[in-house]
CSV table of C-alpha atoms in Angstrom, one decimal:
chain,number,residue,atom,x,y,z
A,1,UNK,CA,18.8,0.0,7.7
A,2,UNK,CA,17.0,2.5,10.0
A,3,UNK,CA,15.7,0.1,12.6
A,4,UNK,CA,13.8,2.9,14.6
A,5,UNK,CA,10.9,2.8,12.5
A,6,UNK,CA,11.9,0.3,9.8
A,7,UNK,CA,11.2,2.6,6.9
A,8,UNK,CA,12.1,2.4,3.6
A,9,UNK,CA,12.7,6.1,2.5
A,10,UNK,CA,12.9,6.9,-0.8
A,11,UNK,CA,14.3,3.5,-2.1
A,12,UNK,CA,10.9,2.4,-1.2
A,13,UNK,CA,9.0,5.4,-2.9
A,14,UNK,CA,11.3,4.4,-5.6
A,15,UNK,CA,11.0,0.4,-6.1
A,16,UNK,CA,7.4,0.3,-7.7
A,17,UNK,CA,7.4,-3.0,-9.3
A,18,UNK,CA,6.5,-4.9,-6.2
A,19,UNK,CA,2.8,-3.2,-6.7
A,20,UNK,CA,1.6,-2.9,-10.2
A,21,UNK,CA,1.3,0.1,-12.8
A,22,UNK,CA,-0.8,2.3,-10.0
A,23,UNK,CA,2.5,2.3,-7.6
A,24,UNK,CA,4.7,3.0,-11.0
A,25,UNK,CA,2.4,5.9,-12.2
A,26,UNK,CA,2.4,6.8,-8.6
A,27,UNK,CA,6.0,7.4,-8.9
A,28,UNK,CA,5.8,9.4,-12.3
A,29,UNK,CA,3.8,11.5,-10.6
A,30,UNK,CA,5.9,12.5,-8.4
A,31,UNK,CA,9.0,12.6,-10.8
A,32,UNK,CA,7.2,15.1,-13.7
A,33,UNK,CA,5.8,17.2,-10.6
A,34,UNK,CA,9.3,17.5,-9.5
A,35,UNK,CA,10.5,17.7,-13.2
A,36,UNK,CA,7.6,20.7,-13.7
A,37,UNK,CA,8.7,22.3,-10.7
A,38,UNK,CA,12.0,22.5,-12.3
A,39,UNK,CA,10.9,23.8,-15.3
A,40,UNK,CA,8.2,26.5,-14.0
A,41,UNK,CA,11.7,27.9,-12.0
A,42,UNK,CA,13.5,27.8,-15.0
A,43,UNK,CA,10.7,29.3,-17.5
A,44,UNK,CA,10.8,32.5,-14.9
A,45,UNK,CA,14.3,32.9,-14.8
A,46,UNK,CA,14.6,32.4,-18.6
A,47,UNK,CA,11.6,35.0,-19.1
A,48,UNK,CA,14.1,37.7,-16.6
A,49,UNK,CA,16.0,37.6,-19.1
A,50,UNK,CA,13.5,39.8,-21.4
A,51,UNK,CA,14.9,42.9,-18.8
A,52,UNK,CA,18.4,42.5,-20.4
A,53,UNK,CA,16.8,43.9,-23.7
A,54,UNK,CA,16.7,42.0,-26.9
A,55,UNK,CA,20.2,41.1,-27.1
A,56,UNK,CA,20.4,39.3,-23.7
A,57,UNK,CA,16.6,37.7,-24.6
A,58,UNK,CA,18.0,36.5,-28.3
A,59,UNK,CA,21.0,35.6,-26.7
A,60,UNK,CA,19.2,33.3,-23.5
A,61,UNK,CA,16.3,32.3,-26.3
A,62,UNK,CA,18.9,30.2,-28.3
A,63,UNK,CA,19.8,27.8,-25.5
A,64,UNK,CA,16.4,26.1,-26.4
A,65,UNK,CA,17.6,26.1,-30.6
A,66,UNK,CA,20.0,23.4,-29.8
A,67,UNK,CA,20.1,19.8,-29.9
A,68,UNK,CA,20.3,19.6,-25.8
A,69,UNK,CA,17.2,22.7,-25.6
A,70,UNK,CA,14.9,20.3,-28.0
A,71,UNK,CA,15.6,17.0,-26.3
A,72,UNK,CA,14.5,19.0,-22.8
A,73,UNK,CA,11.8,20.6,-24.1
A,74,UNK,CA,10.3,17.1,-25.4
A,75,UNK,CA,10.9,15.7,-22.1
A,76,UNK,CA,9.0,18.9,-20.7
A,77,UNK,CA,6.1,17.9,-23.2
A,78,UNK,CA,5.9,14.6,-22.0
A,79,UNK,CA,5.9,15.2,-18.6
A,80,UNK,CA,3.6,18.2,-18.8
A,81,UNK,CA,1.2,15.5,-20.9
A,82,UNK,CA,1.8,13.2,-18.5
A,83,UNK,CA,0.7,14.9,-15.1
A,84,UNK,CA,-2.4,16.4,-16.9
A,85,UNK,CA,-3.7,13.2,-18.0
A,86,UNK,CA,-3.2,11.3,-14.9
A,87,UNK,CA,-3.8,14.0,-12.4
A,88,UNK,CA,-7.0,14.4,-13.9
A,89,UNK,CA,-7.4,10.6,-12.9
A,90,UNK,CA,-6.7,11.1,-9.5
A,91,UNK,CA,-8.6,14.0,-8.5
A,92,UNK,CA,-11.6,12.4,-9.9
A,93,UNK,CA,-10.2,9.0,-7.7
A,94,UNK,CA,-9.9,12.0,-4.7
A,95,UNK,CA,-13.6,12.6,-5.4
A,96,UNK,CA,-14.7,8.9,-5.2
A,97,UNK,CA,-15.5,9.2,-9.5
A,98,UNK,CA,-14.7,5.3,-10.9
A,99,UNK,CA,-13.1,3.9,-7.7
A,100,UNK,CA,-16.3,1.3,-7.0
A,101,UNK,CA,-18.9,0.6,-4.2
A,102,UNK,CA,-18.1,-1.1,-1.2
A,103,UNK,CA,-19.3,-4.7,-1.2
A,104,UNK,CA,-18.9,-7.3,0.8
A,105,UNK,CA,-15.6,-8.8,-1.0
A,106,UNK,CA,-14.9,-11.9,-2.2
A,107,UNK,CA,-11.7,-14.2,-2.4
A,108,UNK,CA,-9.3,-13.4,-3.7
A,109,UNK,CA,-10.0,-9.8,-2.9
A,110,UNK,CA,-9.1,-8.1,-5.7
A,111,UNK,CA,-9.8,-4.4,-4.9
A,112,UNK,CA,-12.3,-2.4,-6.3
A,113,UNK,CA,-10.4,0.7,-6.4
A,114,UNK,CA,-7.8,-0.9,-8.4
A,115,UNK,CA,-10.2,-1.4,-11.1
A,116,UNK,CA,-9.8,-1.4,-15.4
A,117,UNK,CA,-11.2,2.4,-15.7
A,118,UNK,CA,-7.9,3.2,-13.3
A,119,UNK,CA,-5.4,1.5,-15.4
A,120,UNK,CA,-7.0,2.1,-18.7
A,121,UNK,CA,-6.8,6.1,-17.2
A,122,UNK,CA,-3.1,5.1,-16.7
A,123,UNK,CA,-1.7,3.5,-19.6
A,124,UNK,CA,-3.8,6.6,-21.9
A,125,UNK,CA,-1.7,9.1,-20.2
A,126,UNK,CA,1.8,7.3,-21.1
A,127,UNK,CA,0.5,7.1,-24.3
A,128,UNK,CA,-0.5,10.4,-24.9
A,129,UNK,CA,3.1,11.7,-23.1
A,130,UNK,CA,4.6,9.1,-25.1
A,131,UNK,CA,2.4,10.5,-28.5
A,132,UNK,CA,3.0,14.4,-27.6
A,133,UNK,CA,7.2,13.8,-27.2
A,134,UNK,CA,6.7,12.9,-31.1
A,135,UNK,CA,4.9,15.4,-32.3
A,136,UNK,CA,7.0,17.8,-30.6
A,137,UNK,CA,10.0,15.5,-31.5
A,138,UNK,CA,9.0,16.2,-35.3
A,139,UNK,CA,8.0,19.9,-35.0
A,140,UNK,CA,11.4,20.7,-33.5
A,141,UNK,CA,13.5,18.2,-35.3
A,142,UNK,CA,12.0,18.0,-38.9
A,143,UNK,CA,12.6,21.2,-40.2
B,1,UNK,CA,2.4,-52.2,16.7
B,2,UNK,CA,4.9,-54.1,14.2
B,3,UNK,CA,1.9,-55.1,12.3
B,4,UNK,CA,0.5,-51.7,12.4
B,5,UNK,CA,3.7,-50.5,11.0
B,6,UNK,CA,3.8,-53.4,8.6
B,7,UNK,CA,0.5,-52.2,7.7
B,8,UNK,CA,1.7,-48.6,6.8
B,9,UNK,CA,4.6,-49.7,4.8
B,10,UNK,CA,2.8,-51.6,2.4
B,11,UNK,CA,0.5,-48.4,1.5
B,12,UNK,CA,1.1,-46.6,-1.4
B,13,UNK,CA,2.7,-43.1,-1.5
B,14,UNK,CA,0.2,-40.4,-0.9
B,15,UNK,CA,0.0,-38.9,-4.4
B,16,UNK,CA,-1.1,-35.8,-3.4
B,17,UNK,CA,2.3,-35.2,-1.6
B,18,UNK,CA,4.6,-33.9,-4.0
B,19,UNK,CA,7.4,-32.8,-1.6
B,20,UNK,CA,10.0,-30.3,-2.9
B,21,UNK,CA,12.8,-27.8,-1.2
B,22,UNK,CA,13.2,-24.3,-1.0
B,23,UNK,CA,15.6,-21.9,0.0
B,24,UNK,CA,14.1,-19.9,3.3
B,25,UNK,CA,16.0,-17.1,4.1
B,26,UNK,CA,15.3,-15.3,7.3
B,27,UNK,CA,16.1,-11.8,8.4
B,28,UNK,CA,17.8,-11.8,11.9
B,29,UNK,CA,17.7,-8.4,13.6
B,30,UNK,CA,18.0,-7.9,17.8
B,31,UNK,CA,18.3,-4.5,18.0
B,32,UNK,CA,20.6,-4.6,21.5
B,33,UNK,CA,23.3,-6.0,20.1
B,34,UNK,CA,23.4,-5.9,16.5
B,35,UNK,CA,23.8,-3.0,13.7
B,36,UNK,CA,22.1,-4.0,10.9
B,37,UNK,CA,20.2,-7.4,9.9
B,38,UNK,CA,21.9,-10.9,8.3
B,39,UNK,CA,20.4,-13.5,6.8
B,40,UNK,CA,20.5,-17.0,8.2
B,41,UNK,CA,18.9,-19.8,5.5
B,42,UNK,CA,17.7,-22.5,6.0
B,43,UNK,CA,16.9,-25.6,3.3
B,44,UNK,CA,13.6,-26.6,3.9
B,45,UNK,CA,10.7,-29.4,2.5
B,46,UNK,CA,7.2,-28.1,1.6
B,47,UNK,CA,4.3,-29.5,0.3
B,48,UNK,CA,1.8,-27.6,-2.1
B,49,UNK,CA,-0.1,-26.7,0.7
B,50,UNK,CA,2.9,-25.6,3.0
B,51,UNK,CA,2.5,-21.8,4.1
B,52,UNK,CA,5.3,-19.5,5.1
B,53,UNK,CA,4.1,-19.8,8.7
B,54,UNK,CA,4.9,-23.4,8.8
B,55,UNK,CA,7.9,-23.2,7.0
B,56,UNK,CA,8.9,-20.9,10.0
B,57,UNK,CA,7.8,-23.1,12.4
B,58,UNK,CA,9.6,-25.5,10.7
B,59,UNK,CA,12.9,-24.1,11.5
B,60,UNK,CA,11.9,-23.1,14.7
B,61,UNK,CA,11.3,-26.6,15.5
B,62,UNK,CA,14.0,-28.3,13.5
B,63,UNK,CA,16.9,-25.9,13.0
B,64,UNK,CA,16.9,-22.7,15.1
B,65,UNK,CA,14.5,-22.2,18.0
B,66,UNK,CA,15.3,-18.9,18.7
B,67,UNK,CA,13.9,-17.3,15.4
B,68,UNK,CA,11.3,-14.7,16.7
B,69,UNK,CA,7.7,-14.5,14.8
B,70,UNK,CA,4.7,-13.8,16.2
B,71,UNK,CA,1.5,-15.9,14.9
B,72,UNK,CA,-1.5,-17.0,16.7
B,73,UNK,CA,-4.5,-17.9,14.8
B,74,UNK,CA,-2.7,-19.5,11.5
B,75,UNK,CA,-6.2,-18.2,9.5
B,76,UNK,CA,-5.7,-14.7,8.4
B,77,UNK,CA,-7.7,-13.7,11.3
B,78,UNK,CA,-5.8,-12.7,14.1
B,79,UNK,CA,-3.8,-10.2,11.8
B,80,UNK,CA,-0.1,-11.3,13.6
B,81,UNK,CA,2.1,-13.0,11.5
B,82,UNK,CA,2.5,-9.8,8.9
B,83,UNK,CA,6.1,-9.9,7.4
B,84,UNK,CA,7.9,-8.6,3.7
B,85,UNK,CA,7.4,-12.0,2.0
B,86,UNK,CA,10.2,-12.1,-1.3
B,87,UNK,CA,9.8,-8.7,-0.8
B,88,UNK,CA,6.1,-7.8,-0.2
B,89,UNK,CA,3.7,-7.4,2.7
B,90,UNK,CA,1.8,-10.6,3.6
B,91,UNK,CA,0.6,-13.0,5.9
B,92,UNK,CA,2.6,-15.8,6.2
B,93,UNK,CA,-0.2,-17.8,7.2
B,94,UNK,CA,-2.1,-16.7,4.7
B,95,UNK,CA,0.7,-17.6,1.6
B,96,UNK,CA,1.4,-20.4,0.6
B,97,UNK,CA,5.1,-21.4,-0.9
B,98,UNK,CA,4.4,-23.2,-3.9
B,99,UNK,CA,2.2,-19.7,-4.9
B,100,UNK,CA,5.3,-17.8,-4.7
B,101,UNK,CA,6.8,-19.5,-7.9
B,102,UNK,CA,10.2,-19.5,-6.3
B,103,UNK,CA,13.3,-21.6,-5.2
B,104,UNK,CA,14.0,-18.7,-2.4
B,105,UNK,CA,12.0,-17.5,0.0
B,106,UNK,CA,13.2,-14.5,1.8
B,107,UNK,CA,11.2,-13.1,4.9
B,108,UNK,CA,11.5,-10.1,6.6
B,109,UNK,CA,9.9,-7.8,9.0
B,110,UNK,CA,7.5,-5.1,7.7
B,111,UNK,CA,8.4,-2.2,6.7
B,112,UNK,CA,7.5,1.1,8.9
B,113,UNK,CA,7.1,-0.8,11.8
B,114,UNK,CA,10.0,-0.5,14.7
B,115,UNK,CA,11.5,-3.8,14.8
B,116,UNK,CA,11.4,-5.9,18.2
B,117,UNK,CA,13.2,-8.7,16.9
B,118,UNK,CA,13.9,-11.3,13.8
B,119,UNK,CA,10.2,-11.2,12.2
B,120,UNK,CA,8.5,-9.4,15.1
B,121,UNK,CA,7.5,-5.8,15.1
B,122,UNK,CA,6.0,-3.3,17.3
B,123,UNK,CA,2.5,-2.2,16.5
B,124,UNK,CA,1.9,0.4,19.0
B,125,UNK,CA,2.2,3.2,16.9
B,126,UNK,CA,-1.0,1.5,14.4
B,127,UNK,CA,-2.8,0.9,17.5
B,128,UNK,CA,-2.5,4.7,18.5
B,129,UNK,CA,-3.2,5.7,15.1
B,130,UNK,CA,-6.8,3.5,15.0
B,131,UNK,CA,-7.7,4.6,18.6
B,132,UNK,CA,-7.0,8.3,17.9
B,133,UNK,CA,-10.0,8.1,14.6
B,134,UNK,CA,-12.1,6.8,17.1
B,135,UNK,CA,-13.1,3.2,15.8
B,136,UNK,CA,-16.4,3.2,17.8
B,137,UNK,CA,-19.8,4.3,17.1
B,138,UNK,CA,-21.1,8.0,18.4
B,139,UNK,CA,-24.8,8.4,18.9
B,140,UNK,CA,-26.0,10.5,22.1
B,141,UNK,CA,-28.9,7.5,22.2
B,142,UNK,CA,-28.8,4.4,23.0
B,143,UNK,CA,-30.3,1.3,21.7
B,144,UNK,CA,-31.6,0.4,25.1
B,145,UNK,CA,-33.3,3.6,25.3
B,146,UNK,CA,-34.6,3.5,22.2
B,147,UNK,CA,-38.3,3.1,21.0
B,148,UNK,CA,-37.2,1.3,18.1
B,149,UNK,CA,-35.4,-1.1,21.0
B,150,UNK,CA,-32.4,-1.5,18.4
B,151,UNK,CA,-30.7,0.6,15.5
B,152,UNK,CA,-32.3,-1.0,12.3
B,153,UNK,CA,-30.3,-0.9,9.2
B,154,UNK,CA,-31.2,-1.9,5.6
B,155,UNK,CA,-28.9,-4.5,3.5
B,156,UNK,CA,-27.9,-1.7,1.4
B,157,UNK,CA,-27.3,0.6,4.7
B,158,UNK,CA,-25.0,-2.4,6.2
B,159,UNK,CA,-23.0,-2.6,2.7
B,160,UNK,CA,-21.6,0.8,2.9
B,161,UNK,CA,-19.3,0.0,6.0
B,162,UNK,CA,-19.2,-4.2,6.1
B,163,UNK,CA,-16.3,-4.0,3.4
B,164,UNK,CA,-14.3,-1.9,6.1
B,165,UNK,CA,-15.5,-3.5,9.4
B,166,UNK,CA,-13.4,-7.0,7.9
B,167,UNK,CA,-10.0,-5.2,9.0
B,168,UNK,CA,-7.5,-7.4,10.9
B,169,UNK,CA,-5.4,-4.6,11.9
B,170,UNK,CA,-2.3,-6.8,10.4
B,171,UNK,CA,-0.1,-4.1,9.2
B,172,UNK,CA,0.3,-5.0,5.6
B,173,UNK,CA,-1.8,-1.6,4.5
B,174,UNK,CA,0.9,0.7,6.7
B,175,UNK,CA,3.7,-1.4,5.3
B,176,UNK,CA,2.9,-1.4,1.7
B,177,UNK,CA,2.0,2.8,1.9
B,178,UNK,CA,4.7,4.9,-0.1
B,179,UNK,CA,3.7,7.7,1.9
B,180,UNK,CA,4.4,6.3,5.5
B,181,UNK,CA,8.2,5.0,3.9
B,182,UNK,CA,9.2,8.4,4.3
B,183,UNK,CA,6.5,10.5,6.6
B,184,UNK,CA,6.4,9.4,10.3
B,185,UNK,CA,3.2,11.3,11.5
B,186,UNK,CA,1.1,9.8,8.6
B,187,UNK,CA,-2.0,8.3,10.2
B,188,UNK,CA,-1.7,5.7,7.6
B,189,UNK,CA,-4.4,3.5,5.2
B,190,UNK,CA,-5.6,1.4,8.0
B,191,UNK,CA,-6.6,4.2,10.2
B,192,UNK,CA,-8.2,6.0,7.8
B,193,UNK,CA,-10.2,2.9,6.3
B,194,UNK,CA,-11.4,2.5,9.8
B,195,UNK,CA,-12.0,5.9,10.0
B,196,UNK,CA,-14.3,5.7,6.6
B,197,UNK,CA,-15.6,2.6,8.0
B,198,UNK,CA,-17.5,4.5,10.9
B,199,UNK,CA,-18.2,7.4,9.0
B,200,UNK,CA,-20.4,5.2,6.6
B,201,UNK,CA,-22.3,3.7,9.5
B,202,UNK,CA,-26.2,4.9,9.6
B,203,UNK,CA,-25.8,4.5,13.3
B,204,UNK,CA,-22.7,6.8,13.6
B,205,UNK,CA,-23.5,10.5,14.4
B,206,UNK,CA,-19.4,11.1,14.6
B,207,UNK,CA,-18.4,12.0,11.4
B,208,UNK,CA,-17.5,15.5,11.5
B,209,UNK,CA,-15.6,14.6,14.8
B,210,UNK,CA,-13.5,12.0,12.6
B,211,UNK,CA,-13.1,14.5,10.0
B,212,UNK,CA,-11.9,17.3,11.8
B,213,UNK,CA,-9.2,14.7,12.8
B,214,UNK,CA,-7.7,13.6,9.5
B,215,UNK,CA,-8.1,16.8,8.3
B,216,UNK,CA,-4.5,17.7,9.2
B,217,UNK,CA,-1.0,18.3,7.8
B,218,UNK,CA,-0.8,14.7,8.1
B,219,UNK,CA,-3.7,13.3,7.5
B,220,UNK,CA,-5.8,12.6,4.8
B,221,UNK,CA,-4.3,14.4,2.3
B,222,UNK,CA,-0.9,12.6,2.4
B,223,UNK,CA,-2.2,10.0,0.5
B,224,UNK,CA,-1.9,10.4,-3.2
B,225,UNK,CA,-3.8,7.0,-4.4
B,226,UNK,CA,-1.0,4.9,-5.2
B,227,UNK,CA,-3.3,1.9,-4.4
B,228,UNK,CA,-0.7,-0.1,-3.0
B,229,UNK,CA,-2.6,-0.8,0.5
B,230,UNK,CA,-5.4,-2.3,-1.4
B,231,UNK,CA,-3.3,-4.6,-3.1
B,232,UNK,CA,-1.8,-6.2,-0.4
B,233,UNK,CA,-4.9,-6.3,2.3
B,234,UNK,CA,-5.5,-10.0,3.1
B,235,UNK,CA,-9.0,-9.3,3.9
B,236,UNK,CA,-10.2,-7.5,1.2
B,237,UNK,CA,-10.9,-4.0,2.9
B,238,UNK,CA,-9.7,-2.2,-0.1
B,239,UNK,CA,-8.5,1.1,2.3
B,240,UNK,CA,-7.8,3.5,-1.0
B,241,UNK,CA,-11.3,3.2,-1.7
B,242,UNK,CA,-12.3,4.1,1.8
B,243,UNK,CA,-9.9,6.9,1.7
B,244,UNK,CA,-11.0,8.5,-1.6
B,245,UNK,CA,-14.4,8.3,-0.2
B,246,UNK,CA,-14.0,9.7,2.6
B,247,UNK,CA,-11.8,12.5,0.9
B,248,UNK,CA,-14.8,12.8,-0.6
B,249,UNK,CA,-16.7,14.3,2.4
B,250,UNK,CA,-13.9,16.5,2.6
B,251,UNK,CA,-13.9,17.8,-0.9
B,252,UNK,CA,-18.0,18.4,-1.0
B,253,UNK,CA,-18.5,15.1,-3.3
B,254,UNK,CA,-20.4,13.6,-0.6
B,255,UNK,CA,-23.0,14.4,2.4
């Protein structure tokens, strides 16, 4: 344990249950940005490819034909779906949109902030990620 | 006296005590001699209205006086007794054991706070952090000079800021953040609430002073809205709202 500053690190960025579904979907966040990141790289070295003529594209291209390229691309899917649906939660939570009005609060305190639109916003985007990985599951799968 | 005692013996029990035992583990930390923390534990009795504070206290008193906690007030007021409680930022004054729903209760210092000793942390760094938004209100005049004699404000005007104004500057916001477990320089929830809280203040004529300031690499926009400062404030200040708000100014949302 760092006893400078006491922090957590990652292991704390990484222990969400302590704090509800906003800390977990916090965390997804910033695992499918990551996971995107990864991708985007990936999508412009895999589209290089397309200088080694039609040989080395066909050849690169059927990476994503296999068992392995499906299962990444539906992962890709989901956490494409994912970070759409619930980035467009927070920005409008960056803008103030659907995070309450200040009030004088009441016991027990539960915040404003943290309210039913939030989490509705939430669990919509794991189920849309979690709808999307099937369809694309299906398309690539059920042929 | 003997009859006094007599007296007492022949009363009833109190049926509202309903004593029971927990586990209380404490973290033991003194950072000039020892590497890392241990636990020590401690069995101890607690009623339903026992807090964490007094099971402390209780040890202190009983078992091991040199456990170190800070605490004044025992009312969620002061803001002192902040600590990881089974794992999460509380007060310990301000929980109560049987609410846990546990046999073991396991205290620690917060997190992103330098540790002093045991339970006790250092809060300079949250203290520099709310001086530096300046929590104070700007206004060139003054209400002495004043025709008006005083600044007036409507209900309405007065529930844009009161939410914030209930800070306690405990901790628990800082401690709970998932962006201060990993960035030092983070000016953190409470800071920024505060910062919101004067912002929002028809008296305050500082808000573009305050926003120039958390408008930095580590400022504002190191929060991502993970909510988790909200959850834990004991006073119900809910910081992410303040933050998104005043993010808000930022963005062009707001005037």
């Amino acid at each position: 344990m760092t006893r400078d500053e006491n922090k957590e690190g990652i292991k704390g960025m990484a222990n969400p249950g302590r704090y509800g579904i906003e800390r977990i979907a916090y965390l997804l966040m910033r695992l499918t940005g990551l996971g995107l990141l990864g991708y985007f790289i990936a999508h412009v070295y895999e589209t290089s490819n397309i200088l080694r003529g039609r040989m080395g594209w066909d050849d690169f291209l059927a990476m994503t034909q296999t068992t392995e390229g499906h299962l990444f691309l539906v992962l890709v899917i989901g956490m494409c779906v994912f970070h759409t649906g619930n980035g467009i939660r927070i920005m409008l939570g960056h803008g103030g949109v659907g995070v309450g009005k200040p009030a004088r609060p009441d016991y027990p305190y539960n915040p404003a902030s943290q309210n039913y639109r939030h989490k509705i916003g939430i669990y919509s985007s794991i189920v849309l990620a979690a709808v999307a990985m099937m369809y694309g599951m299906a398309v690539m799968f059920g042929e | 006296m003997a009859q006094v005692s007599s007296v007492a013996d022949e009363q009833p029990p109190n049926p509202l005590s309903t004593t029971k035992s927990i586990l209380l583990r404490i973290s033991r930390f003194n950072p000039e001699f020892d590497e890392t923390n241990k636990f020590m534990e401690f069995t101890v009795s607690y009623e339903k209205w026992t807090t964490v504070l007094e099971a402390i206290l209780d040890v202190k008193k009983h078992h091991d006086h040199s456990v170190a906690v800070r605490y004044s007030c025992r009312q969620a007021t002061c803001g002192s007794c902040g600590m990881l409680i089974n794992g999460k930022p509380r007060l310990a004054c301000f929980t109560k054991i049987s609410e846990l729903d546990s046999n073991v209760v396991t205290v620690e210092p917060m997190n992103n706070f330098p540790v002093i000793r045991d339970l006790a942390v250092k809060f300079e760094r949250l203290f520099d952090t709310h001086h530096k938004i300046k929590p104070y209100l700007i206004n060139e005049d003054s209400e002495v000079d004043s025709d008006e004699k005083e600044f007036l404000q409507t209900p309405k005007e007065v529930e844009n800021f009161i939410q914030f104004a209930n800070c306690i500057k405990c901790g628990l916001c800082n401690s709970a953040c998932p962006t201060m477990t990993t960035d030092s320089s983070f000016v953190g929830p409470q800071a920024l609430a505060q910062a919101y809280r004067y912002v929002a203040d028809s008296r305050d004529k500082g808000k573009d002073s305050r926003l120039d300031i958390i408008d930095e690499s580590h400022g504002i926009w190191r929060c991502h809205f993970a909510g988790s400062c909200s959850q834990v404030c004991p006073k119900g200040v809910d910081p992410a709202m303040g933050i998104q708000f005043l993010r808000g100014y930022l963005l062009g949302f707001r005037s």
